[in-house]
Coordinates of C-alpha atoms and ligand atoms in Angstrom, one line a residue:
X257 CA 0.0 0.0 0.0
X258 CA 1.0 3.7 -0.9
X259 CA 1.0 6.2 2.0
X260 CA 3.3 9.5 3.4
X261 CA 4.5 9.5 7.0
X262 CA 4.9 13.4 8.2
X263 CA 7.1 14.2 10.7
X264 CA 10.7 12.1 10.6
X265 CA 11.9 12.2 14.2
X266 CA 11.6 9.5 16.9
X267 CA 7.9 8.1 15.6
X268 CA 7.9 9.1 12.2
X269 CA 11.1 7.9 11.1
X270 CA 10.7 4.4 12.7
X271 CA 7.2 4.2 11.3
X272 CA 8.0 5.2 8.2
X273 CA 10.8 2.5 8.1
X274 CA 9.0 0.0 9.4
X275 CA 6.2 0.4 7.4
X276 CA 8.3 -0.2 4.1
X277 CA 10.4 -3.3 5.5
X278 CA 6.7 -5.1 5.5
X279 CA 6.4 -4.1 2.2
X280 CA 4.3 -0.8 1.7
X281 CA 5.7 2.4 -0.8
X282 CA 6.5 5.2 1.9
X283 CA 7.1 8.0 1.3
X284 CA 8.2 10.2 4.7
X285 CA 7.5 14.0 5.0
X286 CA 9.6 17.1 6.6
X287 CA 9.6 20.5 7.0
X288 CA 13.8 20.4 7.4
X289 CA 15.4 20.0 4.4
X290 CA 18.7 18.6 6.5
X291 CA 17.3 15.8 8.2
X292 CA 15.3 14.7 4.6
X293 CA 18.9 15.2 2.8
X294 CA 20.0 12.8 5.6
X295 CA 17.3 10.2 5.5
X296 CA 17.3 10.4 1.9
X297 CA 20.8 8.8 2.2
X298 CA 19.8 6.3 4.4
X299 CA 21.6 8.0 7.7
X300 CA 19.0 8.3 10.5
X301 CA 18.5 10.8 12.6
X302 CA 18.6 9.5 15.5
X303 CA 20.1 6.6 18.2
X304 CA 17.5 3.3 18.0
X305 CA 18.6 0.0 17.9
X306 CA 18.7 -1.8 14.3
X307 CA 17.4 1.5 13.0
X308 CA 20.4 2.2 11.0
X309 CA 20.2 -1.2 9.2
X310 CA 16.6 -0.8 8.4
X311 CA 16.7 2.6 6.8
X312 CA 19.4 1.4 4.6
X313 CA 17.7 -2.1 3.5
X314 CA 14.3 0.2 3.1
X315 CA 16.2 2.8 1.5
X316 CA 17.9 1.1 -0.9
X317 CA 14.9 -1.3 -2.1
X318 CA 13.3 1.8 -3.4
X319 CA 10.4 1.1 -0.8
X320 CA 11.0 4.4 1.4
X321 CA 11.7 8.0 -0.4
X322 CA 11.7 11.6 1.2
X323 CA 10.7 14.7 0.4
X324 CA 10.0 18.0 2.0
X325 CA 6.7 18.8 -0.3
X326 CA 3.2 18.1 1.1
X327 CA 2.5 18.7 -1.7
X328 CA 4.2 15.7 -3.1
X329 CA 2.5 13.7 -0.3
X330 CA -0.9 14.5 -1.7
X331 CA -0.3 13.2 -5.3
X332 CA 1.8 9.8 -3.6
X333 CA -0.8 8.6 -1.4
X334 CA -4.1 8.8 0.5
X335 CA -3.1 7.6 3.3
X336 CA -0.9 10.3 5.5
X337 CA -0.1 9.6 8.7
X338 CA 1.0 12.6 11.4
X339 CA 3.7 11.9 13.7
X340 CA 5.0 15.5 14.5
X341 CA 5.5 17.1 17.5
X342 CA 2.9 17.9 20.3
X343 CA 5.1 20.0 22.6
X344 CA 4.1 21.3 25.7
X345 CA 2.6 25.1 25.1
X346 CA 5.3 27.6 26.5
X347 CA 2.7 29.6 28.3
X348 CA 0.4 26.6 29.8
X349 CA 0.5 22.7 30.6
X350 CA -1.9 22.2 27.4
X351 CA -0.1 20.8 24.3
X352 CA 0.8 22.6 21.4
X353 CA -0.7 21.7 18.4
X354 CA 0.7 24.2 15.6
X355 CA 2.7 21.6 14.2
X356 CA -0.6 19.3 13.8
X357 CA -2.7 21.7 12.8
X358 CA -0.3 23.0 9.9
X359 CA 0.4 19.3 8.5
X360 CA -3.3 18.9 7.7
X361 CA -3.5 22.8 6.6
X362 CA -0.6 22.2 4.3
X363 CA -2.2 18.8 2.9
X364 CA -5.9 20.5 2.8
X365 CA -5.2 22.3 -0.8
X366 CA -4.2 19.2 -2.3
X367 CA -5.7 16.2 -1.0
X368 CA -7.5 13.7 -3.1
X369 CA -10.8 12.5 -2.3
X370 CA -11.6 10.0 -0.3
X371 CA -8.3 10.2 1.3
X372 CA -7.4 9.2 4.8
X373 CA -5.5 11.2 7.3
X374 CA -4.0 9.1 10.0
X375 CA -2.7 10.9 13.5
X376 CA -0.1 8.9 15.7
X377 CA 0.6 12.0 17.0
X378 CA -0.2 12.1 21.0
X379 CA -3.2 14.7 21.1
X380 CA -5.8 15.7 23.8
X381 CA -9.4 14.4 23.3
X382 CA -11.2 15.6 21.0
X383 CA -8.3 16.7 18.4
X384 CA -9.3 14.3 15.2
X385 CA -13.0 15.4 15.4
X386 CA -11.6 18.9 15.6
X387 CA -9.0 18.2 12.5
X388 CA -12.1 16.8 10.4
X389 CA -14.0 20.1 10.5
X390 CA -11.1 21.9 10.0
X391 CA -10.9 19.5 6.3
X392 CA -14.3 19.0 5.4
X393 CA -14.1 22.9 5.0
X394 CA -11.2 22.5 2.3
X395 CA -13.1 21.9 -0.7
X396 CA -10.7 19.8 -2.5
X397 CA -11.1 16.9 -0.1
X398 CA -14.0 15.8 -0.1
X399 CA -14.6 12.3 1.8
X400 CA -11.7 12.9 3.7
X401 CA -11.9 11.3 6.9
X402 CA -9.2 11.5 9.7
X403 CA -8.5 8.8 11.9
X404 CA -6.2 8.8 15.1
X405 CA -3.9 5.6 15.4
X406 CA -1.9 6.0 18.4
X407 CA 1.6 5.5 19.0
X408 CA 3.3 3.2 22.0
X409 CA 6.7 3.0 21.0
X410 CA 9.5 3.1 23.6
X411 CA 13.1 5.1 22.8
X412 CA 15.4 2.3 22.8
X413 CA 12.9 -0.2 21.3
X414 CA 11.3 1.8 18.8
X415 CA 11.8 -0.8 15.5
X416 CA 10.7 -3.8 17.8
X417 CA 7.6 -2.2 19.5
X418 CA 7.1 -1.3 16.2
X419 CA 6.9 -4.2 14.5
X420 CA 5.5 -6.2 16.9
X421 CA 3.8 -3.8 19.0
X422 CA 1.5 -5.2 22.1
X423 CA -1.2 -3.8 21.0
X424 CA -2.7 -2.0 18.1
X425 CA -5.3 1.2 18.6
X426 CA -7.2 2.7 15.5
X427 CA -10.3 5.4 16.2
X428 CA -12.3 5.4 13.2
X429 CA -15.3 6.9 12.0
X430 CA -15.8 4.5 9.1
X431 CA -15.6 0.4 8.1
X432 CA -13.5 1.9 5.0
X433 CA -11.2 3.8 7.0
X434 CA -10.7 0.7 9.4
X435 CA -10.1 -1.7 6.6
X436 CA -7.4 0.3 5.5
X437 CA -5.8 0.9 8.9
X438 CA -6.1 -3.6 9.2
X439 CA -4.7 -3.8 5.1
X440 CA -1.9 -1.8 6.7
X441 CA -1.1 -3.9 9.9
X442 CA -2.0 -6.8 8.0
X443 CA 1.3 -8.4 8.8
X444 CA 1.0 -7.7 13.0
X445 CA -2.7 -8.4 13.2
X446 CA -2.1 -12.2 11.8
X447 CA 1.0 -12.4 13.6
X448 CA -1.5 -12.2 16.7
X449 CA -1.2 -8.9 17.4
X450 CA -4.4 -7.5 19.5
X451 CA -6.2 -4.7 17.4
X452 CA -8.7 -2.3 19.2
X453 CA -11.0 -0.7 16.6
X454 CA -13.0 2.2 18.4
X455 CA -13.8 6.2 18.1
X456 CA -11.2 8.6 17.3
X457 CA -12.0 9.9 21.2
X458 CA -11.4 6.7 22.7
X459 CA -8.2 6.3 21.0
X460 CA -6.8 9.6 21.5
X461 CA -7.6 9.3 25.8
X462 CA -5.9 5.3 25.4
X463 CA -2.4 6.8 24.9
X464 CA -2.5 9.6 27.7
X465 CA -4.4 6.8 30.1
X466 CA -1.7 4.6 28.9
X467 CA 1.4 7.4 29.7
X468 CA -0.5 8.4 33.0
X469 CA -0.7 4.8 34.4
X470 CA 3.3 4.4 33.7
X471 CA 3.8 7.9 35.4
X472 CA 1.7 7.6 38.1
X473 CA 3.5 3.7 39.2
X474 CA 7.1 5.6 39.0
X475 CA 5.5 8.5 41.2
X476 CA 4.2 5.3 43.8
X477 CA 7.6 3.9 44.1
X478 CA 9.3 7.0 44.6
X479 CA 6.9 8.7 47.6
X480 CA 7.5 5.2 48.7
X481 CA 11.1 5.7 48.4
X482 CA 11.3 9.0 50.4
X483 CA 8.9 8.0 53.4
X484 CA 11.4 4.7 52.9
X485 CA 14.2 7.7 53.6
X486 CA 12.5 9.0 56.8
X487 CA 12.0 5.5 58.0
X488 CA 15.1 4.1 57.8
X489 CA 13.9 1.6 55.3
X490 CA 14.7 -0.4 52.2
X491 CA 12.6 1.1 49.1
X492 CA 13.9 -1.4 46.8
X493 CA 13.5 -4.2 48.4
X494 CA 9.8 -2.8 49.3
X495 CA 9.4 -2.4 45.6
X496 CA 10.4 -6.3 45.0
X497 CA 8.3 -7.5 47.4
X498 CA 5.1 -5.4 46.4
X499 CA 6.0 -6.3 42.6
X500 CA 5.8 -9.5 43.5
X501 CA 2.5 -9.3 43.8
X502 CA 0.6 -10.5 40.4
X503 CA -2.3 -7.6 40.9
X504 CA 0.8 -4.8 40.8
X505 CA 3.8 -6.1 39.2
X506 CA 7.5 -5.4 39.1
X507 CA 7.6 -2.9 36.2
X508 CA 8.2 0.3 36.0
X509 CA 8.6 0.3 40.0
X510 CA 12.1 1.3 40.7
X511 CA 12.6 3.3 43.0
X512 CA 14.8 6.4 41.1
X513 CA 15.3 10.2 39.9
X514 CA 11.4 9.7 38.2
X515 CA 10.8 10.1 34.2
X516 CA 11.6 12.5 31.8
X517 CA 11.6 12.7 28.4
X518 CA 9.5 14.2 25.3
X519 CA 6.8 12.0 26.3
X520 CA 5.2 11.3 30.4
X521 CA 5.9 14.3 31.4
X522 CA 4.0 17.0 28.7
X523 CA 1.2 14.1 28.3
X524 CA 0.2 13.9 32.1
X525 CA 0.2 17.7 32.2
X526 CA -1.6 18.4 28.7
X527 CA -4.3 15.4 30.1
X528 CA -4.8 17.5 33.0
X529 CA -5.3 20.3 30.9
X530 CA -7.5 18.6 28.7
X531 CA -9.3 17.3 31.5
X532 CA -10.0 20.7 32.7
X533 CA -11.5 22.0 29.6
X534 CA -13.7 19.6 29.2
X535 CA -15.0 19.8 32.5
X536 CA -13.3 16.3 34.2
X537 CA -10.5 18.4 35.7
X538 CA -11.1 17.3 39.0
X539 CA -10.8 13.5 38.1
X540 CA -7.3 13.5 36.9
X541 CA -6.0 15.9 39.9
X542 CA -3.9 13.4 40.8
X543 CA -1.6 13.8 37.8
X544 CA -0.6 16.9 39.5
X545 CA 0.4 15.2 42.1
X546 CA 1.9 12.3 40.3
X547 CA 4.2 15.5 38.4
X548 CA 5.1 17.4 41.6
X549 CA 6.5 13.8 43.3
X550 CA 8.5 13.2 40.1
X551 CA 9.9 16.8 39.6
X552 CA 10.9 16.4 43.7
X553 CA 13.1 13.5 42.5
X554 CA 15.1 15.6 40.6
X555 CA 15.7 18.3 43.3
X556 CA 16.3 15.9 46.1
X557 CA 19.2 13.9 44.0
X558 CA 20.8 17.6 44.0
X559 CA 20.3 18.0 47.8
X560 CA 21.2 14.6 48.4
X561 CA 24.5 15.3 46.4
X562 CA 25.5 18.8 48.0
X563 CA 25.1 16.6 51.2
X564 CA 27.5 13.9 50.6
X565 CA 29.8 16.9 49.4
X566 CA 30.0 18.7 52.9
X567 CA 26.9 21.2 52.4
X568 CA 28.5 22.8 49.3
X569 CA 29.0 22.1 45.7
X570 CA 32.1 25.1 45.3
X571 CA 35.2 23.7 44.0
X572 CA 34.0 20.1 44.0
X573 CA 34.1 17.6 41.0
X574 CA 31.7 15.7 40.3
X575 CA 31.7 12.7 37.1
X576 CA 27.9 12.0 36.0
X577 CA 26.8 8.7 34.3
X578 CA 24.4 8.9 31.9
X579 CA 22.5 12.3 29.6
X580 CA 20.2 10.7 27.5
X581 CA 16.3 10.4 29.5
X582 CA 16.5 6.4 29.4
X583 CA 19.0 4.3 28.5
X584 CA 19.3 2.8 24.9
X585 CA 18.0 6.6 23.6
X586 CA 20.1 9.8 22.5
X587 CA 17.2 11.8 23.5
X588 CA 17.8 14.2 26.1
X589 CA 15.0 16.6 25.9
X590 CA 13.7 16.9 29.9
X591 CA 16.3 14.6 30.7
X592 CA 16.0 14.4 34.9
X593 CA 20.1 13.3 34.2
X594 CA 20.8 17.2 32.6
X595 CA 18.7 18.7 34.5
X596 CA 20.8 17.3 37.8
X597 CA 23.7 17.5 36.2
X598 CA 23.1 21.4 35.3
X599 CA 22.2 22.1 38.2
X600 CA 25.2 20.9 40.0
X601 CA 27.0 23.1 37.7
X602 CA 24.9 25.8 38.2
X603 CA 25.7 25.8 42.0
X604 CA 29.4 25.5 42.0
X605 CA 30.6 22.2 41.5
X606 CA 32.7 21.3 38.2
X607 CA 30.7 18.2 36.1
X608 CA 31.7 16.2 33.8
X609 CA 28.8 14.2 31.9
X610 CA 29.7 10.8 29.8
X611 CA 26.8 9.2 28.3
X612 CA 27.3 6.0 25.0
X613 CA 25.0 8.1 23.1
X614 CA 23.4 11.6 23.9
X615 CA 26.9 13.3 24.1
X616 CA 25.7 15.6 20.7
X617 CA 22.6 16.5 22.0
X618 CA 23.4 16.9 25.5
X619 CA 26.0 19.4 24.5
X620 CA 23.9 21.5 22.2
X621 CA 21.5 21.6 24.8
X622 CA 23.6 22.4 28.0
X623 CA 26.9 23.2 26.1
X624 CA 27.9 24.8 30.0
X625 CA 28.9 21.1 31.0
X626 CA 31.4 19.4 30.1
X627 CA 31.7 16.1 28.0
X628 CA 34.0 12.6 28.3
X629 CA 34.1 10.2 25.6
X630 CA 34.5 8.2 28.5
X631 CA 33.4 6.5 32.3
X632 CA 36.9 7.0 33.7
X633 CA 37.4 10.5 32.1
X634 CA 34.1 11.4 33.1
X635 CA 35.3 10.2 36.8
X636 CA 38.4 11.3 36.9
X637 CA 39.7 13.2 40.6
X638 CA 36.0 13.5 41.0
X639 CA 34.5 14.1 44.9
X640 CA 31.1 12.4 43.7
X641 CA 30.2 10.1 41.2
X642 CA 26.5 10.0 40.2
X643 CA 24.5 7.7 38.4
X644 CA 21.9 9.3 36.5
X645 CA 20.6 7.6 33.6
X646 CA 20.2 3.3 33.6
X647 CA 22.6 2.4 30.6
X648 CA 23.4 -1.3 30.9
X649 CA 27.0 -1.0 29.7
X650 CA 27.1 0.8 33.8
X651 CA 26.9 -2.0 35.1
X652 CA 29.8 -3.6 34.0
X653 CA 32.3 -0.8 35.3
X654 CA 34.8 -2.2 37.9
X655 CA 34.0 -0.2 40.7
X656 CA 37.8 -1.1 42.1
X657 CA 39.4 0.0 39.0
X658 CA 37.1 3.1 39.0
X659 CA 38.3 3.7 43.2
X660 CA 41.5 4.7 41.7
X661 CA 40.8 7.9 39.9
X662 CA 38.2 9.3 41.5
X663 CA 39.4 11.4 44.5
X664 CA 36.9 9.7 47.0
X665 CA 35.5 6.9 46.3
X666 CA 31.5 8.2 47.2
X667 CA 28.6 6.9 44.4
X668 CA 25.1 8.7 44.2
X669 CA 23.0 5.3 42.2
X670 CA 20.2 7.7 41.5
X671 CA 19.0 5.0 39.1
X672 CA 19.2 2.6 41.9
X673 CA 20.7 -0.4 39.6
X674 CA 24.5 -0.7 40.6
X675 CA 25.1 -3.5 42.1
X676 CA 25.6 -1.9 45.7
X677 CA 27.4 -5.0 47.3
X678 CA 30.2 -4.8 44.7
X679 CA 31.0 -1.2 44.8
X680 CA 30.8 -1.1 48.8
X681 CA 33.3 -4.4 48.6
X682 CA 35.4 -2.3 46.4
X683 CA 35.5 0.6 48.6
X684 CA 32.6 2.8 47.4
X685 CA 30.2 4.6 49.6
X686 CA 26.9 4.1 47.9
X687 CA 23.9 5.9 48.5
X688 CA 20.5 5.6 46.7
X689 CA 16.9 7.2 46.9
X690 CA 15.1 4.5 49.5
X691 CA 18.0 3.1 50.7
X692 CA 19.1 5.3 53.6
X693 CA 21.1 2.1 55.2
X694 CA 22.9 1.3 52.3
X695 CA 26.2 3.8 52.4
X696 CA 28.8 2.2 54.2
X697 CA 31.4 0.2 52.5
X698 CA 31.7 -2.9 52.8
X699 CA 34.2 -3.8 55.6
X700 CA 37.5 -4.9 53.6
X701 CA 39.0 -8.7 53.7
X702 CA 41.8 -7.4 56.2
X703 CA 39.2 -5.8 58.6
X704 CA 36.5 -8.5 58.2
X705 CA 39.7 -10.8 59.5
X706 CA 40.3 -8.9 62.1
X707 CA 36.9 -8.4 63.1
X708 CA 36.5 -12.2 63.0
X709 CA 40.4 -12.7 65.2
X710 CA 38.6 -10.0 67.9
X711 CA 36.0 -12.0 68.2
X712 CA 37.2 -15.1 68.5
Ligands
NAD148 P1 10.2 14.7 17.1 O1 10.3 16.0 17.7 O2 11.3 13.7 17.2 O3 9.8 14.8 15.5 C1 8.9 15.6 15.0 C2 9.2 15.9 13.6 O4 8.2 16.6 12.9 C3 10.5 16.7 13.4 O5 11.4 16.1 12.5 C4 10.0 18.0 12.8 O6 10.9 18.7 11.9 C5 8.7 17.5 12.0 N1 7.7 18.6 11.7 C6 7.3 19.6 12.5 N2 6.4 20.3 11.8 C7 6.2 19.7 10.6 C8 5.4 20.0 9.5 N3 4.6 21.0 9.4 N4 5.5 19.2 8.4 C9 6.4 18.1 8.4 N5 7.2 17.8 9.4 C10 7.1 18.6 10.5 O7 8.8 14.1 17.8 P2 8.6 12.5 18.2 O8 9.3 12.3 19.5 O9 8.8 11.7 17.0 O10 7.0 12.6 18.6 C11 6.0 12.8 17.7 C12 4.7 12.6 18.3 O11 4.6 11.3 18.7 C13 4.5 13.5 19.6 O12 3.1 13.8 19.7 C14 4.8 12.5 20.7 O13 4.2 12.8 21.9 C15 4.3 11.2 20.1 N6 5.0 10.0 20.6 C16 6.4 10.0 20.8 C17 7.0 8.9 21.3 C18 8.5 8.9 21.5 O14 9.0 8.0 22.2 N7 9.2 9.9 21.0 C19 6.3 7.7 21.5 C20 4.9 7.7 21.3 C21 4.3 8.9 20.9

């Protein structure tokens, strides 16, 4: 099948790859000529995992093309599907839907009937029936319908969720527009994939339920993790044990420095928004609750860090693990890991930031810090090491080798995934949101055996 994806960044590029590799004509849309010039040449735009591979196969069987002309879109297809940006506004929590609402402006004039107008975009409720007035009014699309399809992907897994997501979404208004939407996915749906066909309104409140679920479990774990603080308890071994439990679950219950990212953050605040507007305000209040606890994280990681540095961040080093808002990602747009990191800087301390990926971006977007191209560089006569953002490849540092260059051997495991055992055996003061037992170092073989002579 023939159809445009418009907006080549995290969701639209994946899509649109994806979406030629099981064998439909795609041809993907942007307003920046650069990043088409790029894709064009099979280079993507971004860090995903077997992305790189599958824009060159697509690109190369003649399956995917770009182009910067809606224009162009109009005559290829007539299917489009949306996947740019729904920002935060500047001046409110709402989201802001120029980019949207100029995609389907720009396509208006040259739309073919009968033509179908797909948005993965995350919207507020009610944005696809808005959309559809706005486009029965162009008069050169008639029988246009638009649909809303969406979008679940994770950064880090984007091509796999995509291609075999865990569930599918469509809000239609029409049998035609649904068949299309199942010719598309034909390949998922008989691969067993679980396809929810319902109204455009129902599919646009799925995703920010969806997001505000996930948001609101990391919130749990982490008031959890600060009474766990006051109480001289163990948050993550409270998180195990409640995970255990088939009714909640392990996921997405670690205690940590909360979520960030292009994503859980704006959605729970534009739902709340939403919510408002329509007059259902008061049943989503929690959400600004569920934003102030994970904001809190962020600050109390800082205080937490001025504390194991005397009470003062002035002249102090400190090496940061980790830029990107998850692991397996180069994104860093409200990364909680910058946004410590900065701050440090901001109050006196000297930081330098490695991350495997989200160096680039991390630089253009807090070009005050300073980069290493690697851990021990990064570390290097540091006062504080913090761990700020979950990268597997973390875990296999040698915290012995690592006790050497640093200047004391003190860890922050904001992430709360270091194995705390080794790095205290290997000298390391570790300290972790929830865990307000867990600093001392591990006594070392010569005092254990001394301990044990004393005793004896
Ligand atoms: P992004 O910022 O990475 O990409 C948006 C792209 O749209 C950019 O390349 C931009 O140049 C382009 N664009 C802007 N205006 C345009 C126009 N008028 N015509 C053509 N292209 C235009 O955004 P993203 O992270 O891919 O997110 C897109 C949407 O999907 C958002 O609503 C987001 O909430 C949602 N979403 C994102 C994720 C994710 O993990 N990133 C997951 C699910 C849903």
């Amino acid at each position: 099948m023939r159809m445009t994806v418009i907006g080549t960044g995290y969701v639209g590029t994946v899509h649109a790859a994806c979406m030629a590799d099981i064998g439909h004509q795609v041809l993907g849309i942007d307003i920046d000529a650069e990043r088409i010039a790029a894709l064009s040449a099979g280079r993507a735009p971004i860090h995903e995992s077997g992305l790189d591979e599958l824009l060159a196969r697509t690109v190369a069987s003649g399956r995917l093309r770009f182009s910067t002309s809606l224009a162009d879109g109009a005559a290829f297809a007539r299917t489009h599907f949306v996947c740019v940006g729904t920002p935060q506004r500047p001046d409110s929590h709402a989201a802001d839907l120029r980019y949207v609402d100029a995609v389907v402006d720009g396509l208006a004039p040259h739309l073919r009937p009968g033509s179908l107008v797909v948005g993965k975009s995350t919207v507020p409720v009610g944005t696809a029936a808005r959309l559809a007035e706005r486009l029965a009014g162009a008069a050169s699309a008639p029988g246009t319908e638009v649909a809303w399809n969406p979008e679940f992907l994770r950064e880090g897994s984007a091509v796999r969720d995509t291609m075999r997501p865990e569930r599918l979404v469509v809000g239609v208004t029409s049998r035609h527009a649904e068949g299309v939407l199942r010719a598309i996915y034909a390949p998922m749906i008989l691969a067993g994939v679980p396809f929810f066909s319902t109204d455009p309104a129902t599919a646009e409140l799925v995703k920010v339920a969806a997001n505000s679920f996930l948001a609101t479990k990391i919130s749990f774990i982490n008031a959890m993790a600060e009474v766990c603080d006051a109480a001289g308890a163990d948050a993550s071994v409270l998180a195990r044990a409640i995970g255990a439990d088939s009714r909640i679950g392990p996921r997405f219950l670690a205690p940590g420095l909360g979520f960030g990212g292009s994503c859980f953050p704006k959605d729970i605040r534009a739902f709340a928004a939403r919510a408002e507007e329509i007059g259902a305000g008061e049943a989503v209040e929690f959400l600004h609750e569920v934003d102030r606890i994970n904001t809190r994280q962020r600050s109390r990681t800082v205080d937490q860090a001025r504390r194991l540095l005397g009470g003062s961040f002035t002249g102090r080093r400190a090496g940061v693990l980790g830029a990107a808002f998850k692991p397996g990602s180069d994104d860093v747009r409200d990364s909680p890991a910058l946004v410590v990191a900065a701050a440090l800087q901001e109050q006196g301390a000297t930081v330098r930031v490695h991350d495997p990926e989200a160096i680039d971006n991390a630089r253009d977007a807090h070009p005050e810090l300073t980069y290493a191209l690697d851990v021990d560089k990064a570390c290097e006569d540091a006062d504080l090491v913090l761990h700020l953002t979950d990268w597997p490849e973390y875990r296999d540092i040698d915290p012995a080798a690592l006790a050497t260059l640093v200047r004391s051997p003190v860890l922050l495991d904001a992430r709360n995934s270091l194995d705390a055992g080794s790095w205290s055996a290997a000298g390391w003061a570790v300290h972790a949101p929830g865990r307000p037992r867990l600093c001392a170092p591990a006594p070392s073989k010569a005092e254990t055996a001394a301990l044990a002579g004393g005793a004896s």
